Coordinates of C-alpha atoms in Angstrom, one line a residue:
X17 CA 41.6 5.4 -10.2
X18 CA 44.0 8.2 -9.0
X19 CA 43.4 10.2 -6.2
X20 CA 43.9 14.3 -6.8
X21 CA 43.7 15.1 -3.2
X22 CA 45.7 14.2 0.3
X23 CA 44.7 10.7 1.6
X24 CA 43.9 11.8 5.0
X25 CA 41.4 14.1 3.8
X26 CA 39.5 11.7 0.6
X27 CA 39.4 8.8 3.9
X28 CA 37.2 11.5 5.9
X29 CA 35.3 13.2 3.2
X30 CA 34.7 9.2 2.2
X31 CA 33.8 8.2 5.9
X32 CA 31.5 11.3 6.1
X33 CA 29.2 10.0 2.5
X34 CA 29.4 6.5 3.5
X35 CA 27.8 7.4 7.0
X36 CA 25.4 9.9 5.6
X37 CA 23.9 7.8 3.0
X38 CA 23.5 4.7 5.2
X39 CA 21.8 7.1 7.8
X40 CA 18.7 7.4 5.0
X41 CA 15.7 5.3 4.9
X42 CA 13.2 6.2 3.2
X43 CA 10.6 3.0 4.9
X44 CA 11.9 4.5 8.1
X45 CA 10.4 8.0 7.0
X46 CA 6.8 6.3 5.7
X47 CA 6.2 4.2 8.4
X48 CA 3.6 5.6 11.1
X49 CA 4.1 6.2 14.5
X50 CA 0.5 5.4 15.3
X51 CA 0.5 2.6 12.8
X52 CA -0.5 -0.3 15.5
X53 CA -3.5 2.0 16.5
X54 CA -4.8 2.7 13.3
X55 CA -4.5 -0.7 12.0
X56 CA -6.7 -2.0 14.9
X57 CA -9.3 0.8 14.9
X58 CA -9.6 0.5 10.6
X59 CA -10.2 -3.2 11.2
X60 CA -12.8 -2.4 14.0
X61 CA -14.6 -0.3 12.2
X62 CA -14.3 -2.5 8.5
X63 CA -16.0 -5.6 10.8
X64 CA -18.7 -3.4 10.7
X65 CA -19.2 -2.6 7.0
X66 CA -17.4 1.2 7.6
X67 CA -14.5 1.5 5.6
X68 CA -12.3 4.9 6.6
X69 CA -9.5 7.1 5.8
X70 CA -6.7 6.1 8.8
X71 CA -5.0 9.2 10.6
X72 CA -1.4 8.0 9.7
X73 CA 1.4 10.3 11.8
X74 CA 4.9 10.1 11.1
X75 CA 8.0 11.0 13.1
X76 CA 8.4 15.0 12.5
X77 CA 12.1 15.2 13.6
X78 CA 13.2 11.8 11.8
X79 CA 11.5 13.9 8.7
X80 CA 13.4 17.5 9.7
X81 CA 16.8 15.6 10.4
X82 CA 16.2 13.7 6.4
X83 CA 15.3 17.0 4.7
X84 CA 18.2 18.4 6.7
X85 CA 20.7 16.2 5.1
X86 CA 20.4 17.3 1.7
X87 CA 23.1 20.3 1.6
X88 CA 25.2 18.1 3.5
X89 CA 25.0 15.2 0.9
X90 CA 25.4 17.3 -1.9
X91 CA 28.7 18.8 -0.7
X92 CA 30.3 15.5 0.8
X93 CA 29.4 13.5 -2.5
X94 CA 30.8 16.3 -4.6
X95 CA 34.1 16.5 -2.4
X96 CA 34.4 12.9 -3.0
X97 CA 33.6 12.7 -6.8
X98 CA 36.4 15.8 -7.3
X99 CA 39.0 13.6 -5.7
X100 CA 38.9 11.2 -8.0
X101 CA 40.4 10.7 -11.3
X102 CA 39.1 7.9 -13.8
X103 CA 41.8 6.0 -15.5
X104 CA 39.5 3.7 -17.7
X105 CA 36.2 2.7 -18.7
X106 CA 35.4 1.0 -15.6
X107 CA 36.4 3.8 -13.1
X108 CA 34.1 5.8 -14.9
X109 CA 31.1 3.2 -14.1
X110 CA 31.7 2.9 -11.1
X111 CA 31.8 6.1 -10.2
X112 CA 28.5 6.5 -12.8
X113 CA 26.5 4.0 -9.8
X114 CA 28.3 5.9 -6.9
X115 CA 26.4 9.5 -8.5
X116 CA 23.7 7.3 -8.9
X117 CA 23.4 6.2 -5.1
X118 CA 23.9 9.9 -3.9
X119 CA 21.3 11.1 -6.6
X120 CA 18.8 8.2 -5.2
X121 CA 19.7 9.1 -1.4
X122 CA 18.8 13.2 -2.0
X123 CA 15.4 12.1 -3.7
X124 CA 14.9 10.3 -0.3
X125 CA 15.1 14.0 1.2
X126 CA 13.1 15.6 -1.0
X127 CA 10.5 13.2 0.0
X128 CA 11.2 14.2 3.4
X129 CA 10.9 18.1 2.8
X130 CA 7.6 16.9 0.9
X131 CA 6.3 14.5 3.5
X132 CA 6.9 17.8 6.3
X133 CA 5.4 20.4 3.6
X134 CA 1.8 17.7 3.6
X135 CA 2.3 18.2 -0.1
X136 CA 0.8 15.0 -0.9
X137 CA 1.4 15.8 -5.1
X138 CA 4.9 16.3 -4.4
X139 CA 5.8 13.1 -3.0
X140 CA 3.5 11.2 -5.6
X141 CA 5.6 12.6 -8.4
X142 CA 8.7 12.1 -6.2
X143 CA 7.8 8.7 -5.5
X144 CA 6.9 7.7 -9.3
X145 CA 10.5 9.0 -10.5
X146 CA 12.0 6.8 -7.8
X147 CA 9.7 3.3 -8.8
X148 CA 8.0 4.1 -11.6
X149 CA 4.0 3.2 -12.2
X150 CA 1.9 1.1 -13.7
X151 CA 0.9 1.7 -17.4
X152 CA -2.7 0.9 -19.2
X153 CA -1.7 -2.4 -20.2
X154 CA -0.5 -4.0 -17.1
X155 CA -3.6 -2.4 -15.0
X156 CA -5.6 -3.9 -17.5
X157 CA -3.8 -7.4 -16.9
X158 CA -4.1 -7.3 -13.1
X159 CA -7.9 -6.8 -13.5
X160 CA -7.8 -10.2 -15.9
X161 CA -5.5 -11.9 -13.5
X162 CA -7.6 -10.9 -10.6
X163 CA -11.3 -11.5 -11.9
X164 CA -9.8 -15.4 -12.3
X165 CA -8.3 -15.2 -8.7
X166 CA -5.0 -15.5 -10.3
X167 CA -1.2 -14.8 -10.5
X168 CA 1.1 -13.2 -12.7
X169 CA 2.5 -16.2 -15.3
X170 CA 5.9 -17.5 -13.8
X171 CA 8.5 -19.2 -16.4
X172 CA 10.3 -20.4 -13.2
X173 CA 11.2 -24.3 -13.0
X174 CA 10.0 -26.1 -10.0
X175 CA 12.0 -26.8 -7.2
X176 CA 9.3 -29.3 -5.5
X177 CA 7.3 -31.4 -6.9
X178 CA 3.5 -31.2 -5.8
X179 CA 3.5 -34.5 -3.8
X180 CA 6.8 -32.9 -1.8
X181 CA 5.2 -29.0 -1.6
X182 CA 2.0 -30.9 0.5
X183 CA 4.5 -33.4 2.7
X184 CA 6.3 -29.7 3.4
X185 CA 3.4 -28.2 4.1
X186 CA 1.9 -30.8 6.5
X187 CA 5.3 -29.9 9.1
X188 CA 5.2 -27.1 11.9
X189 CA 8.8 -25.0 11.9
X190 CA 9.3 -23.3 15.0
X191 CA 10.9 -19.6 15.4
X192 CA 14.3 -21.3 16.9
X193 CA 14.6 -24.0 14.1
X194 CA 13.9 -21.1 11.0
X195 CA 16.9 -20.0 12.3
X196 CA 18.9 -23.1 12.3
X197 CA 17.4 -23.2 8.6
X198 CA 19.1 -19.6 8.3
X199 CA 22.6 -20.3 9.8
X200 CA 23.1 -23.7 7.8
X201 CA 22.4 -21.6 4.8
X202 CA 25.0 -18.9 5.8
X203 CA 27.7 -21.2 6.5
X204 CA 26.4 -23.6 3.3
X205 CA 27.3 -20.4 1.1
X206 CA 30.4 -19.1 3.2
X207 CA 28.9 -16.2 4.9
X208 CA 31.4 -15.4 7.0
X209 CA 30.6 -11.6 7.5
X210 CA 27.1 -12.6 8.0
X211 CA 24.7 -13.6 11.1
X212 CA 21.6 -14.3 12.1
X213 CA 20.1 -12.4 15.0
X214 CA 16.5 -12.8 16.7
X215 CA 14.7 -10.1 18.2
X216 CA 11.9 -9.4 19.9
X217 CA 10.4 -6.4 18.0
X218 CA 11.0 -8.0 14.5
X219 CA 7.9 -9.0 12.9
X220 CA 9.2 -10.8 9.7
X221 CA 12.3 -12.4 8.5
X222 CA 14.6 -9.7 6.8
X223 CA 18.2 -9.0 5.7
X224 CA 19.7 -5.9 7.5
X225 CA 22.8 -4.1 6.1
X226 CA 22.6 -0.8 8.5
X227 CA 23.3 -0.5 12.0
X228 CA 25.4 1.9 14.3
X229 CA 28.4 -0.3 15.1
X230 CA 30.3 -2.2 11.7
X231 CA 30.1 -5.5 13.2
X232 CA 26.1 -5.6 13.9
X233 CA 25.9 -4.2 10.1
X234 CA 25.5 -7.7 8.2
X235 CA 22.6 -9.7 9.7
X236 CA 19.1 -11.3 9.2
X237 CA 16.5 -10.5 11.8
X238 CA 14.2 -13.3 12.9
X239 CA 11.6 -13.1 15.1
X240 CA 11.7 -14.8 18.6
X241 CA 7.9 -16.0 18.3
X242 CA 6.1 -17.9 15.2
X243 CA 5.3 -21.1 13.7
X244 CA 6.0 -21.7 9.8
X245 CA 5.3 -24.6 8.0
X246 CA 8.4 -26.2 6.0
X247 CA 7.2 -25.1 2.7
X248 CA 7.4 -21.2 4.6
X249 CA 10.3 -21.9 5.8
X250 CA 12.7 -23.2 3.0
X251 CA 10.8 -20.4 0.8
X252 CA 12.2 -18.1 3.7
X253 CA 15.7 -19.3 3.6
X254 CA 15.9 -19.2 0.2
X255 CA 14.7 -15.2 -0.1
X256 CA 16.4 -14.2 2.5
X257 CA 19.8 -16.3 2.3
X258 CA 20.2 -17.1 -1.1
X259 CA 19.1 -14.6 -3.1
X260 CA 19.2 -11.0 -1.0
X261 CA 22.5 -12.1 1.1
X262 CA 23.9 -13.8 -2.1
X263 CA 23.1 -11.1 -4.4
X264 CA 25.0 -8.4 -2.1
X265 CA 27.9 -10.1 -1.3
X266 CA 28.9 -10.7 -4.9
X267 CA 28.3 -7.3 -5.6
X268 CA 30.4 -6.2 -2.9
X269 CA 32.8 -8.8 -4.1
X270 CA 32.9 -7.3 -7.6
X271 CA 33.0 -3.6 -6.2
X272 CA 36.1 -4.3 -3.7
X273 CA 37.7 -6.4 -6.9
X274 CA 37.2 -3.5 -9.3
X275 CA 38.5 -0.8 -7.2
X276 CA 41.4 -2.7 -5.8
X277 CA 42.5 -3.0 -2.1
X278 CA 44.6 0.0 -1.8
X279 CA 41.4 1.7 -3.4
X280 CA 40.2 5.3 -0.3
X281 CA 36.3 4.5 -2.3
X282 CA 36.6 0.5 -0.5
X283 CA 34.4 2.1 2.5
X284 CA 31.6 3.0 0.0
X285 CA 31.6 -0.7 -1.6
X286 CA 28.7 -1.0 0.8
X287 CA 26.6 1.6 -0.6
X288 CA 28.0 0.6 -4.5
X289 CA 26.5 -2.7 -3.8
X290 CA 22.8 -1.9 -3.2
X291 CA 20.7 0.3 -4.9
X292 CA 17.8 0.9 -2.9
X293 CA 14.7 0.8 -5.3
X294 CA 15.4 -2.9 -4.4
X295 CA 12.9 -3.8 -8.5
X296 CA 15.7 -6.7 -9.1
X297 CA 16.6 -7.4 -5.6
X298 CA 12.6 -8.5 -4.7
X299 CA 11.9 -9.3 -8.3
X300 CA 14.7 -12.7 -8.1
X301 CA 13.5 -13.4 -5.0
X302 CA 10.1 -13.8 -5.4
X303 CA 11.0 -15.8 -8.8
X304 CA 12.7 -18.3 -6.1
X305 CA 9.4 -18.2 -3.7
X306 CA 7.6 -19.7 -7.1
X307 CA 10.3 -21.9 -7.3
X308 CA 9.4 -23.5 -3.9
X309 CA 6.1 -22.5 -3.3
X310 CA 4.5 -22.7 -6.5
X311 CA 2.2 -19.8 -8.7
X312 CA 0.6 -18.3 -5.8
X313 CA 3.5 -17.0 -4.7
X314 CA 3.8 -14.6 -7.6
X315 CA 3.0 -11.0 -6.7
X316 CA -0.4 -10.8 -6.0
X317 CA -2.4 -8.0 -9.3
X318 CA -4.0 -6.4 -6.6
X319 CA -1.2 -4.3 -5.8
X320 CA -1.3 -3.1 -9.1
X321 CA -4.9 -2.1 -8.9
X322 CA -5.1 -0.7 -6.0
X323 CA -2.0 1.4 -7.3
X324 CA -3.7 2.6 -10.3
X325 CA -6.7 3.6 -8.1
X326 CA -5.0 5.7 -6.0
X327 CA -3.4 7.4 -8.9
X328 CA -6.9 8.1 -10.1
X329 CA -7.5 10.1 -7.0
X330 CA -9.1 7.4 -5.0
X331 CA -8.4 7.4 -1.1
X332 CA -7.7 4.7 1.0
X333 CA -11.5 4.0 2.4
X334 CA -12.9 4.0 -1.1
X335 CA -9.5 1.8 -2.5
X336 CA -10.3 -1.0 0.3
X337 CA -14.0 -0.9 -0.7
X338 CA -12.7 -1.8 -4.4
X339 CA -10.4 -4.5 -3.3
X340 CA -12.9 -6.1 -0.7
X341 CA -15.3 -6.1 -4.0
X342 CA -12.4 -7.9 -6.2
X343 CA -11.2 -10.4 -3.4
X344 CA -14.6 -11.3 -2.4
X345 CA -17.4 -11.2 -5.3
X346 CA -18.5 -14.7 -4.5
X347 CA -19.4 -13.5 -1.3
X348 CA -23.3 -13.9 -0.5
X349 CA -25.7 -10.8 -0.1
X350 CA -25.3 -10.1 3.7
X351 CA -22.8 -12.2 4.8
X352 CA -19.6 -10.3 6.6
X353 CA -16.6 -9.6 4.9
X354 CA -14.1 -12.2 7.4
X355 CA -11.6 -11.1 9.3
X356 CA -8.8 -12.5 7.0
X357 CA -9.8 -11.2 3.8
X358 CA -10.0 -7.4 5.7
X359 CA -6.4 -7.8 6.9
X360 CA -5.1 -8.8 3.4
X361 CA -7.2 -5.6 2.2
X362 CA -5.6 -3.3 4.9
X363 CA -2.0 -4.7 4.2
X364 CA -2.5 -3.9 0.6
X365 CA -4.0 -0.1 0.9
X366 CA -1.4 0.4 3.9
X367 CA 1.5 -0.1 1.6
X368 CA -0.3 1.7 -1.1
X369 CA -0.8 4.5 1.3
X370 CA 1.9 5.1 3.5
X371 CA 3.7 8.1 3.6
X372 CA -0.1 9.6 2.6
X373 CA -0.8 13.0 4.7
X374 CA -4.6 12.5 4.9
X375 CA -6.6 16.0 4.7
X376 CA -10.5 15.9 5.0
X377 CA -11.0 18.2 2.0
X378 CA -9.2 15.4 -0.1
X379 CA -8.9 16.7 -4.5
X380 CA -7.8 14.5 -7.2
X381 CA -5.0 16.9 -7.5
X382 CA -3.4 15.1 -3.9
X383 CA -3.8 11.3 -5.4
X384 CA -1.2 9.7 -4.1
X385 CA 0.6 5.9 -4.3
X386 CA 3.6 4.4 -2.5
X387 CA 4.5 2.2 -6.1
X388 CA 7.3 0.0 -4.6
X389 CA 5.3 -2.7 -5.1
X390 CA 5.3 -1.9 -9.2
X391 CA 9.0 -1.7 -9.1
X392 CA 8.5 -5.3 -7.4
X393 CA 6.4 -6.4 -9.9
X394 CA 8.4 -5.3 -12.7
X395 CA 11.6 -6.7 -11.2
X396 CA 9.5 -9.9 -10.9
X397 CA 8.8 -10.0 -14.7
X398 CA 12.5 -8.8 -16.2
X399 CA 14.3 -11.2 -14.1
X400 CA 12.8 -14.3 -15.4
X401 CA 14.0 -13.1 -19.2
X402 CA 17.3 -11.8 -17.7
X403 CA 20.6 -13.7 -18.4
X404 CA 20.7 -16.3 -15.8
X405 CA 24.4 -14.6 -14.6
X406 CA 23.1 -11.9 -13.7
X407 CA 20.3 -13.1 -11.3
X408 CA 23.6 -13.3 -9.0
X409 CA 24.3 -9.4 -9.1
X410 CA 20.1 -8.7 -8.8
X411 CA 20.7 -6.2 -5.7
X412 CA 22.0 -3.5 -8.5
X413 CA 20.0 -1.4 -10.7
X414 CA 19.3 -2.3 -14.3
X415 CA 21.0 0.9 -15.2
X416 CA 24.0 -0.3 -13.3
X417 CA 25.0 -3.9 -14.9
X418 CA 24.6 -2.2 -18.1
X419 CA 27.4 0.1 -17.5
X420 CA 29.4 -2.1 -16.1
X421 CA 28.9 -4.7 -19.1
X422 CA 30.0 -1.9 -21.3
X423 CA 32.9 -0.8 -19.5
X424 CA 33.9 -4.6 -20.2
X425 CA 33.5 -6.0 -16.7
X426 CA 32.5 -9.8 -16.9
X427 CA 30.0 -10.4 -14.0
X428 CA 31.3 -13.7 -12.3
X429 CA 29.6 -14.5 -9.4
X430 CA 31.7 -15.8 -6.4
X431 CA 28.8 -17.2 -4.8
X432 CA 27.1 -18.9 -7.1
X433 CA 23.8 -20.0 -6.9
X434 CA 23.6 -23.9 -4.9
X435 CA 19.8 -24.4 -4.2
X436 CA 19.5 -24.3 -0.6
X437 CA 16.4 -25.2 0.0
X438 CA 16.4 -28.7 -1.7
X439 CA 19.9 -29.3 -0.1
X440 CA 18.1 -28.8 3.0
X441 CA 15.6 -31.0 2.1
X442 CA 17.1 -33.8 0.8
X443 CA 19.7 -33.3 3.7
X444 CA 16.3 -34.3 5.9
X445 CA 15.5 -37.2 3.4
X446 CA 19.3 -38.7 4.6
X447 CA 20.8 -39.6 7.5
X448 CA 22.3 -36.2 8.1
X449 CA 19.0 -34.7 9.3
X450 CA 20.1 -30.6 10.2
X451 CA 17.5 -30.4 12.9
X452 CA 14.7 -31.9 14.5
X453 CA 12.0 -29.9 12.8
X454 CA 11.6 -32.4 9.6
X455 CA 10.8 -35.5 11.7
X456 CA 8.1 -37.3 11.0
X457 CA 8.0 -37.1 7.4

């Protein structure tokens, strides 16, 4: 690819796009302030049989300083588009992806402008062009699937057999030996660039690729409290190590092969190597939690129905009262919804409704649905009739891989995929035991 303008300017104007678009998050933007607060007051007041609407408020200037970064995004990613001059079919992809992440980034701030304007219809129709939504057919399914208590059909092979999955199951796995789990993984596949880092304030396993300094950019977050058992764990490692890690680092591997090392775009290989609707990217990984775990942990159809009853113009106190219904119809006359099966219905309307700016006076016109958890779904489904090769490059759009497969490029992985987990665990079932937490078995 040929440059048509003076290096020192292409490595700022390049600098400037890579630092914008990393800056964007659209979770960030969704995610209450009061969150905490209304989580416990919903669940109060749904121990009671009184299901309501939560009064979600999100960071105003994180939402100003998004919208604000539109113009700016728009410029720097044309500046950087002129420079460059495609020499074949595979320049022209890539830089194909590159619109596509700058395109993908200014939706993100026209969710913002949305989210600041309380223009609930907006962001809906914002939010389906991002992830799409649920059709007839697959509402209909979810029902079927839900009505039997369960799971979207898996063609995933097995990793464990049963009798293994309860021995697993049966063994506590603290906070500090997850991580262990985690770091033999990393160095397993040759992580170099990667680590893993517990904190405090992190409530779940997850792989990070932002942060302010370069070096803290690569890492998975752990928190410092929690028990798993060893089924959770491995099922862990595996998500978060082999699949999301592995998955980005061959596609930044392919990006800084096809643009060479001399190439002013290798700061952006990043940003090339991670599209951010994330449908393959969770849909290979949760194929692998079947792998380990087993059918039930396919994505769970009420998702999808709750979805589709939000789109119908449904809010969140009468979608709970609909999902409490479908989780718990064997329930006996008068007995209390528990306290478990009201936390799984808040964590499924709360992702269904975040980002949602509640008005009293609500009209079918405002429905609104966060649908991530479609594109999730659908990712879940294509990538267990996708080309085994290309489970290894999952953390790229659809759209993506097929340009790139025209252009000619032959997607070789260079980490490819090694089964973690049951090196782990047959590395317990030998004398080379990786830590103490499998003892016993």
């Amino acid at each position: 690819m040929k440059n048509t303008r003076a290096t020192s300017y292409i490595e700022k104007k390049v600098a400037d796009l890579t630092k914008l678009i990393e800056s964007i998050s659209l979770i960030e933007l969704v995610t209450p302030d009061n969150l905490t607060a209304e989580r416990r007051a919903w669940l109060e007041r749904a121990e009671h049989d009184v299901y309501t609407d939560p009064l979600f408020v999100y960071n105003v200037p994180k939402l100003v300083a998004c919208a604000h970064k539109a113009n700016r995004l728009k410029n720097y990613g044309r500046q950087v588009l002129e420079t460059q001059k495609p020499e074949n079919a595979i320049d022209e992809a890539i830089l194909k992806i590159l619109r596509r992440r700058i395109d993908s980034a200014l939706l993100t701030c026209e969710i913002a402008e949305a989210m600041l304007a309380s223009d609930n219809k907006r962001i809906r129709e914002l939010l389906v062009e991002k992830y799409g939504r649920p059709d007839v057919a697959q509402v209909h399914c979810a029902y079927a699937l839900s009505g039997e208590n369960l799971r979207p059909e898996s063609r995933s092979e097995s990793m464990f057999a049963g009798g293994e999955r309860s021995r697993l199951r049966s063994v506590n796995v603290s906070a500090d030996e997850l991580r262990l789990f985690c770091d033999f993984a990393l160095i397993y596949y040759g992580f170099e660039d990667w680590h893993c880092e517990q904190r405090k304030d992190a409530h779940r396993v997850d792989v990070r690729t932002r942060a302010i300094k370069p070096e803290h950019r690569k890492r998975i977050e752990l928190p410092t409290r929690g028990r798993y058992n060893g089924l959770e764990a491995l099922e862990l490692v595996a998500h978060e190590v082999e699949y999301h890690v592995r998955n980005i680092a061959n596609c930044e591997q392919l990006f800084t092969e096809l643009l060479g090392k001399d190439s002013l775009l290798l700061p952006l290989v990043g940003t090339l190597a991670k599209a951010d609707d994330e449908s393959l990217y969770e849909g290979v990984a949760k194929n692998s939690d079947v792998r380990i775990s087993g059918p039930d942990a396919a994505p769970d159809p009420c998702y999808i129905i709750a979805i589709d009853l939000a789109l119908q113009g449904l809010p969140f106190s009468n979608v709970a009262a609909g999902i409490i219904n479908l989780r718990d119809y064997t329930r006996p006359e008068g007995v209390k919804v528990s306290r478990k099966t009201l936390e799984y219905v808040w964590n499924i309307c709360y992702r269904v409704f975040r980002g949602y700016q509640y008005r009293p006076n609500f009209s079918n016109e405002e429905c609104y649905a966060f649908t991530k958890d479609y594109a999730y779904l659908s990712g879940f489904n294509e990538t267990q009739r996708m080309d085994p090769i290309l489970r290894d490059f999952a953390s790229l759009r659809r759209e993506d891989i097929a340009d790139l497969q025209k252009a000619g490029v032959i997607l070789e992985p260079a980490y490819p995929y090694r089964r973690v987990a049951r090196e782990i665990w047959d590395r317990r079932n030998s004398t080379n035991c990786i830590t103490g937490a499998f003892c016993g078995l």
